[in-house]
Amino acid sequence: MKRHSGGVKTFKLRYCGSFFDSSYLNRWLEIAVTPGIEEVILSMPAGCNTVNYDFPCSVLLNGSGNSIRHLNLNRCAFHPTAGLGCLTRLQLYQVHITGDELGHLLSNSLAMEELNLNRCDKIICLKIPSLLHRLKCLTVFRCTALEVIENKAPNVCAVHIDGALEKLAVGDLLQVKELQMLHVDESNLVHYARSKLPFIMPNLEFLSVCSAEEMFSTPLLAVKLLYLKNLQIFLDDGQLGGFSPAYDYFSLAYFLDACPVLENFILGVSQTRVKHELISAGDSSMRRIPGHQYCNMKNVSIMGFCSAKSMVGLTCHILENATSLECLMLDTVYDNREDTDGCCVEGSPGECRPIGRSMIMHAHKGLWAIEKYVVEKVPSTAKLNVKKLCSRCHKIT
């Protein structure tokens, strides 16, 4: 490191040991952080208490930190006393920092374009000053003490947040084009998105919603998301034993109908068992909603497809009304498989996520429903891609 002193552009340290000496870390940072450095990434061990290591902000003074464009700190304490003039991206994960300290840093880092906060539990109020004209992307996840976000930055166009948007002022969101609402514990986020977002974020082009449970079906409303091109909906029962049968998957058609320029739709459903009414061989007709057409929809993916009558009905409804459809991908198991031959490689990163016998049985029923009801409705201009079940992990025993 001393031989590279003065010429280091990027310093990355991911500490994996169970014991560390802060004096060594401080010395390394003093050598690495010199005028000209552009990226600093420091990650302490997963079991490390965030206050065990205090990032030495002194190394950022006297011009040493003025060239840093990307600062990424994980599991440490950070108490900045000055801004970083060239900083464009700040990522803090499990960092001990107060809202006032962060606000001071932001107020003096006017080049900031991306702010990412994850599990920073000392921040009660996040104030983003109006001087941050370049700030485009704001990500705030699982900051448990956070009560309010006062965003005055005028050009934020991408917001990633856990839960609904009551923490953000409506006036600050009109220019937002990308929104992710991801929460493994909060329910009814899909219902919230359909009923509220057209009013507070009318210019959305990309929307991703992850909801723990939906107790209310998607409502039919006149207001639309006129610019939304990409919609992702992920439903996770959180090991609660399946979604309530009162939730109607088919009602998602009302969400699709509210997006007249929608091009890509992804639905992911992760549940431990299916409680909904299942489609049977005797069902000869599907529900239809007159007047619905998805003229711009090109790609549809449904992961966790099952033989629930309302989900099969939704799929058939899309096929009948998506006049520009190019590809439909169906996977009866919602996991991380990347294979195409129906068998994972044991011990590899793509190995199937363990699922219970009940869901394996429902996966096989889902394949039957695809063959029985879906295949015949796929237009000749569209490609149907049905992911195979893993011959190793998804056998019925």
XYZ file of N, CA, C and O in Angstrom, residues 102-216:
460
model
N -25.748 13.281 9.207
C -25.959 13.006 7.793
C -26.405 14.265 7.061
O -25.963 14.538 5.934
N -27.278 15.042 7.702
C -27.741 16.284 7.086
C -26.615 17.255 6.834
O -26.581 17.930 5.795
N -25.666 17.329 7.768
C -24.513 18.211 7.593
C -23.665 17.748 6.412
O -23.206 18.558 5.597
N -23.464 16.441 6.302
C -22.691 15.899 5.193
C -23.378 16.189 3.865
O -22.733 16.618 2.891
N -24.698 15.976 3.801
C -25.431 16.195 2.559
C -25.411 17.665 2.146
O -25.281 17.990 0.961
N -25.541 18.553 3.114
C -25.586 19.987 2.815
C -24.285 20.490 2.220
O -24.260 21.565 1.595
N -23.212 19.731 2.420
C -21.903 20.144 1.920
C -21.347 19.164 0.889
O -20.134 19.117 0.655
N -22.237 18.388 0.281
C -21.846 17.445 -0.769
C -22.791 17.649 -1.949
O -23.664 16.831 -2.236
N -22.620 18.746 -2.647
C -23.601 19.201 -3.627
C -23.575 18.416 -4.932
O -24.454 18.602 -5.780
N -22.588 17.526 -5.101
C -22.530 16.712 -6.315
C -23.309 15.403 -6.170
O -23.362 14.606 -7.104
N -23.938 15.176 -5.014
C -24.606 13.914 -4.713
C -25.686 13.576 -5.739
O -26.553 14.387 -6.051
N -25.616 12.333 -6.264
C -26.604 11.844 -7.220
C -27.410 10.668 -6.673
O -28.550 10.467 -7.078
N -26.819 9.893 -5.764
C -27.492 8.699 -5.249
C -27.228 8.555 -3.755
O -26.073 8.573 -3.317
N -28.300 8.400 -2.974
C -28.202 8.203 -1.525
C -28.897 6.910 -1.161
O -30.066 6.720 -1.467
N -28.158 6.005 -0.494
C -28.677 4.687 -0.147
C -28.445 4.434 1.334
O -27.298 4.329 1.782
N -29.534 4.325 2.098
C -29.466 4.079 3.537
C -30.186 2.779 3.850
O -31.339 2.597 3.466
N -29.505 1.873 4.554
C -30.090 0.573 4.876
C -29.741 0.225 6.321
O -28.569 0.131 6.681
N -30.771 0.090 7.157
C -30.620 -0.297 8.551
C -29.729 0.668 9.331
O -28.927 0.265 10.160
N -29.894 1.935 9.067
C -29.201 2.967 9.852
C -30.169 3.431 10.933
O -30.985 4.338 10.710
N -30.101 2.809 12.106
C -31.162 2.904 13.099
C -31.048 4.106 14.040
O -31.842 4.225 14.980
N -30.098 4.985 13.811
C -29.979 6.186 14.637
C -30.587 7.411 13.965
O -30.631 8.480 14.568
N -31.055 7.247 12.749
C -31.627 8.381 12.021
C -33.122 8.466 12.321
O -33.878 7.547 12.016
N -33.533 9.555 12.935
C -34.947 9.781 13.259
C -35.609 10.644 12.193
O -36.724 10.379 11.756
N -34.912 11.689 11.778
C -35.415 12.581 10.738
C -34.347 12.729 9.655
O -33.211 13.089 9.954
N -34.717 12.439 8.430
C -33.803 12.582 7.305
C -34.179 13.842 6.535
O -35.271 13.933 5.980
N -33.258 14.807 6.540
C -33.488 16.060 5.833
C -32.578 16.134 4.620
O -31.351 16.103 4.742
N -33.197 16.215 3.453
C -32.453 16.293 2.205
C -32.609 17.711 1.672
O -33.711 18.122 1.295
N -31.534 18.494 1.651
C -31.646 19.919 1.322
C -31.935 20.172 -0.152
O -31.635 19.345 -1.027
N -32.492 21.339 -0.418
C -32.849 21.728 -1.782
C -31.624 21.979 -2.646
O -31.728 22.010 -3.883
N -30.454 22.145 -2.038
C -29.233 22.403 -2.797
C -28.770 21.191 -3.591
O -27.945 21.327 -4.501
N -29.298 20.011 -3.269
C -28.868 18.795 -3.968
C -29.624 18.657 -5.294
O -30.466 17.782 -5.477
N -29.291 19.498 -6.240
C -29.980 19.510 -7.527
C -29.678 18.262 -8.345
O -30.462 17.906 -9.226
N -28.554 17.614 -8.078
C -28.170 16.449 -8.874
C -28.701 15.139 -8.306
O -28.578 14.096 -8.955
N -29.280 15.168 -7.129
C -29.757 13.936 -6.513
C -30.913 13.350 -7.315
O -31.951 13.972 -7.479
N -30.708 12.133 -7.816
C -31.708 11.474 -8.643
C -32.348 10.270 -7.943
O -33.526 9.991 -8.138
N -31.555 9.535 -7.155
C -32.024 8.262 -6.596
C -31.930 8.280 -5.077
O -30.869 8.557 -4.512
N -33.038 7.947 -4.422
C -33.101 7.883 -2.962
C -33.580 6.507 -2.535
O -34.661 6.060 -2.932
N -32.760 5.809 -1.728
C -33.105 4.479 -1.231
C -33.047 4.491 0.283
O -32.014 4.838 0.865
N -34.145 4.107 0.928
C -34.202 4.048 2.389
C -34.909 2.761 2.776
O -36.116 2.608 2.549
N -34.145 1.822 3.365
C -34.692 0.529 3.760
C -34.395 0.251 5.232
O -33.267 0.408 5.693
N -35.415 -0.166 5.971
C -35.298 -0.698 7.319
C -34.494 0.191 8.278
O -33.709 -0.291 9.072
N -34.701 1.469 8.182
C -34.166 2.400 9.177
C -35.253 2.540 10.236
O -36.149 3.388 10.123
N -35.200 1.700 11.270
C -36.341 1.474 12.168
C -36.736 2.703 12.970
O -37.898 2.841 13.357
N -35.804 3.601 13.256
C -36.118 4.780 14.066
C -36.631 5.941 13.221
O -37.113 6.933 13.759
N -36.537 5.818 11.907
C -36.898 6.919 11.025
C -38.389 7.237 11.119
O -39.234 6.366 10.967
N -38.697 8.492 11.365
C -40.079 8.933 11.491
C -40.552 9.750 10.294
O -41.730 9.710 9.940
N -39.637 10.496 9.684
C -40.054 11.351 8.573
C -38.859 11.621 7.663
O -37.716 11.651 8.092
N -39.162 11.770 6.371
C -38.177 12.184 5.385
C -38.617 13.532 4.828
O -39.708 13.647 4.266
N -37.792 14.541 5.028
C -38.067 15.868 4.478
C -37.208 16.050 3.238
O -36.057 16.470 3.310
N -37.760 15.699 2.104
C -37.013 15.762 0.857
C -37.317 17.058 0.122
O -38.431 17.275 -0.334
N -36.298 17.901 0.002
C -36.444 19.146 -0.739
C -35.606 19.165 -2.008
O -35.602 20.161 -2.731
N -34.898 18.058 -2.262
C -34.125 17.967 -3.505
C -35.099 17.961 -4.679
O -36.017 17.144 -4.719
N -34.915 18.834 -5.653
C -35.959 19.045 -6.672
C -36.013 18.014 -7.791
O -37.005 17.971 -8.524
N -34.989 17.177 -7.939
C -34.930 16.320 -9.122
C -34.857 14.833 -8.811
O -34.384 14.053 -9.643
N -35.323 14.417 -7.642
C -35.343 12.996 -7.322
C -36.369 12.301 -8.220
O -37.551 12.638 -8.204
N -35.910 11.321 -8.998
C -36.818 10.643 -9.933
C -36.918 9.150 -9.655
O -37.714 8.460 -10.298
N -36.113 8.621 -8.708
C -36.178 7.207 -8.352
C -36.195 7.077 -6.837
O -35.303 7.579 -6.156
N -37.232 6.420 -6.319
C -37.395 6.238 -4.876
C -37.546 4.762 -4.580
O -38.402 4.082 -5.165
N -36.713 4.247 -3.670
C -36.799 2.860 -3.216
C -36.998 2.912 -1.702
O -36.141 3.395 -0.974
N -38.123 2.404 -1.246
C -38.462 2.545 0.163
C -39.212 1.314 0.636
O -39.859 0.622 -0.153
N -39.090 1.011 1.927
C -39.843 -0.118 2.474
C -41.150 0.391 3.067
O -41.173 1.150 4.008
N -42.231 -0.048 2.457
C -43.540 0.333 2.953
C -44.182 1.419 2.113
O -43.725 1.780 1.031
N -45.274 1.960 2.630
C -46.015 3.001 1.940
C -45.277 4.329 2.049
O -44.230 4.431 2.680
N -45.859 5.367 1.454
C -45.131 6.615 1.254
C -45.556 7.743 2.189
O -45.274 8.899 1.913
N -46.194 7.432 3.296
C -46.633 8.493 4.185
C -45.463 9.294 4.753
O -45.619 10.418 5.210
N -44.255 8.691 4.740
C -43.082 9.397 5.270
C -42.554 10.452 4.305
O -41.697 11.241 4.660
N -43.041 10.454 3.073
C -42.563 11.403 2.083
C -43.660 12.401 1.738
O -44.824 12.039 1.605
N -43.266 13.652 1.567
C -44.240 14.685 1.244
C -44.710 14.533 -0.196
O -43.920 14.294 -1.100
N -46.020 14.689 -0.422
C -46.597 14.507 -1.746
C -45.964 15.452 -2.761
O -45.670 15.071 -3.896
N -45.725 16.686 -2.366
C -45.168 17.661 -3.298
C -43.803 17.312 -3.823
O -43.371 17.800 -4.860
N -43.081 16.451 -3.136
C -41.738 16.079 -3.555
C -41.733 14.902 -4.513
O -40.680 14.491 -4.971
N -42.895 14.336 -4.803
C -42.933 13.067 -5.522
C -43.496 13.178 -6.931
O -43.540 12.190 -7.654
N -43.899 14.333 -7.355
C -44.557 14.464 -8.640
C -43.630 14.149 -9.803
O -44.087 13.751 -10.869
N -42.312 14.334 -9.607
C -41.369 14.087 -10.693
C -40.805 12.677 -10.672
O -40.019 12.304 -11.543
N -41.212 11.853 -9.698
C -40.661 10.500 -9.571
C -41.150 9.618 -10.710
O -42.338 9.529 -10.994
N -40.197 8.932 -11.373
C -40.515 8.032 -12.473
C -40.275 6.568 -12.124
O -40.770 5.684 -12.830
N -39.531 6.320 -11.066
C -39.237 4.936 -10.669
C -39.494 4.784 -9.177
O -38.999 5.563 -8.366
N -40.275 3.767 -8.807
C -40.599 3.532 -7.406
C -40.513 2.051 -7.097
O -41.067 1.219 -7.821
N -39.830 1.741 -6.002
C -39.831 0.391 -5.440
C -40.354 0.483 -4.017
O -39.827 1.239 -3.201
N -41.403 -0.266 -3.733
C -41.930 -0.386 -2.374
C -41.773 -1.853 -1.966
O -42.539 -2.712 -2.422
N -40.785 -2.105 -1.146
C -40.465 -3.478 -0.773
C -40.582 -3.623 0.731
O -39.917 -2.909 1.487
N -41.432 -4.546 1.174
C -41.584 -4.753 2.611
C -42.057 -6.172 2.867
O -43.098 -6.585 2.346
N -41.287 -6.907 3.642
C -41.636 -8.304 3.903
C -42.654 -8.436 5.030
O -43.165 -9.531 5.278
N -42.963 -7.341 5.734
C -43.875 -7.413 6.867
C -45.159 -6.615 6.659
O -46.125 -6.819 7.365
N -45.163 -5.698 5.718
C -46.320 -4.815 5.542
C -47.268 -5.385 4.492
O -46.841 -5.866 3.448
N -48.556 -5.300 4.761
C -49.562 -5.881 3.876
C -50.298 -4.798 3.095
O -50.207 -3.602 3.392
N -51.016 -5.253 2.070
C -51.896 -4.403 1.254
C -51.170 -3.311 0.487
O -51.756 -2.275 0.162
N -49.891 -3.525 0.169
C -49.155 -2.521 -0.590
C -49.618 -2.458 -2.047
O -49.540 -1.399 -2.670
N -50.091 -3.570 -2.589
C -50.606 -3.551 -3.964
C -51.885 -2.718 -4.021
O -52.067 -1.888 -4.922
N -52.763 -2.925 -3.056
C -53.992 -2.129 -2.974
C -53.651 -0.659 -2.807
O -54.250 0.218 -3.453
N -52.671 -0.365 -1.951
C -52.235 1.021 -1.739
C -51.702 1.618 -3.036
O -52.031 2.757 -3.396
N -50.872 0.840 -3.734
C -50.267 1.346 -4.966
C -51.327 1.701 -6.001
O -51.247 2.741 -6.670
N -52.333 0.841 -6.144
C -53.368 1.098 -7.151
C -54.241 2.287 -6.779
O -54.649 3.079 -7.641
N -54.557 2.427 -5.515
C -55.512 3.456 -5.107
C -54.875 4.813 -4.842
O -55.531 5.843 -4.973
N -53.577 4.857 -4.483
C -52.951 6.117 -4.075
C -51.953 6.673 -5.089
O -51.873 7.887 -5.301
N -51.159 5.801 -5.707
C -50.043 6.284 -6.517
C -50.460 7.128 -7.716
O -49.746 8.074 -8.077
N -51.582 6.843 -8.389
C -51.945 7.714 -9.520
C -52.118 9.173 -9.131
O -51.983 10.061 -9.980
N -52.403 9.425 -7.854
C -52.596 10.793 -7.394
C -51.285 11.446 -6.963
O -51.080 12.633 -7.224
N -50.393 10.699 -6.298
C -49.186 11.310 -5.748
C -47.954 11.086 -6.623
O -46.970 11.805 -6.493
N -47.999 10.095 -7.516
C -46.889 9.845 -8.439
C -47.446 9.582 -9.843
O -47.297 8.498 -10.392
N -48.063 10.541 -10.449
C -48.747 10.306 -11.731
C -47.808 10.052 -12.897
O -48.252 9.578 -13.949
N -46.504 10.345 -12.737
C -45.568 10.220 -13.853
C -44.707 8.967 -13.775
O -43.685 8.870 -14.461
N -45.102 8.004 -12.970
C -44.329 6.777 -12.827
C -44.186 6.046 -14.162
O -45.147 5.902 -14.909
N -42.964 5.546 -14.404
C -42.699 4.697 -15.564
C -42.306 3.283 -15.151
O -42.464 2.340 -15.927
N -41.791 3.141 -13.926
C -41.383 1.828 -13.396
C -41.896 1.710 -11.969
O -41.683 2.596 -11.146
N -42.584 0.601 -11.679
C -43.120 0.373 -10.339
C -42.881 -1.068 -9.931
O -43.217 -2.000 -10.674
N -42.292 -1.250 -8.748
C -42.086 -2.581 -8.186
C -42.631 -2.583 -6.765
O -42.248 -1.749 -5.948
N -43.541 -3.520 -6.489
C -44.206 -3.594 -5.192
C -44.034 -4.997 -4.620
O -44.324 -5.984 -5.300
N -43.564 -5.081 -3.384
C -43.463 -6.360 -2.677
C -44.311 -6.275 -1.420
O -44.058 -5.434 -0.555
N -45.322 -7.125 -1.319
C -46.270 -7.067 -0.221
C -46.312 -8.393 0.521
O -46.258 -9.462 -0.095
N -46.404 -8.312 1.849
C -46.430 -9.534 2.656
C -47.775 -10.239 2.573
O -47.847 -11.465 2.656
N -48.824 -9.477 2.400
C -50.160 -10.068 2.340
C -51.113 -9.053 1.742
O -50.980 -7.848 1.968
N -52.074 -9.533 0.953
C -53.114 -8.676 0.402
C -54.454 -9.168 0.911
O -54.909 -10.242 0.546
N -55.064 -8.381 1.774
C -56.363 -8.750 2.328
C -57.518 -8.173 1.513
O -58.655 -8.564 1.692
N -57.197 -7.230 0.619
C -58.223 -6.606 -0.214
C -57.847 -6.779 -1.680
O -56.705 -6.531 -2.071
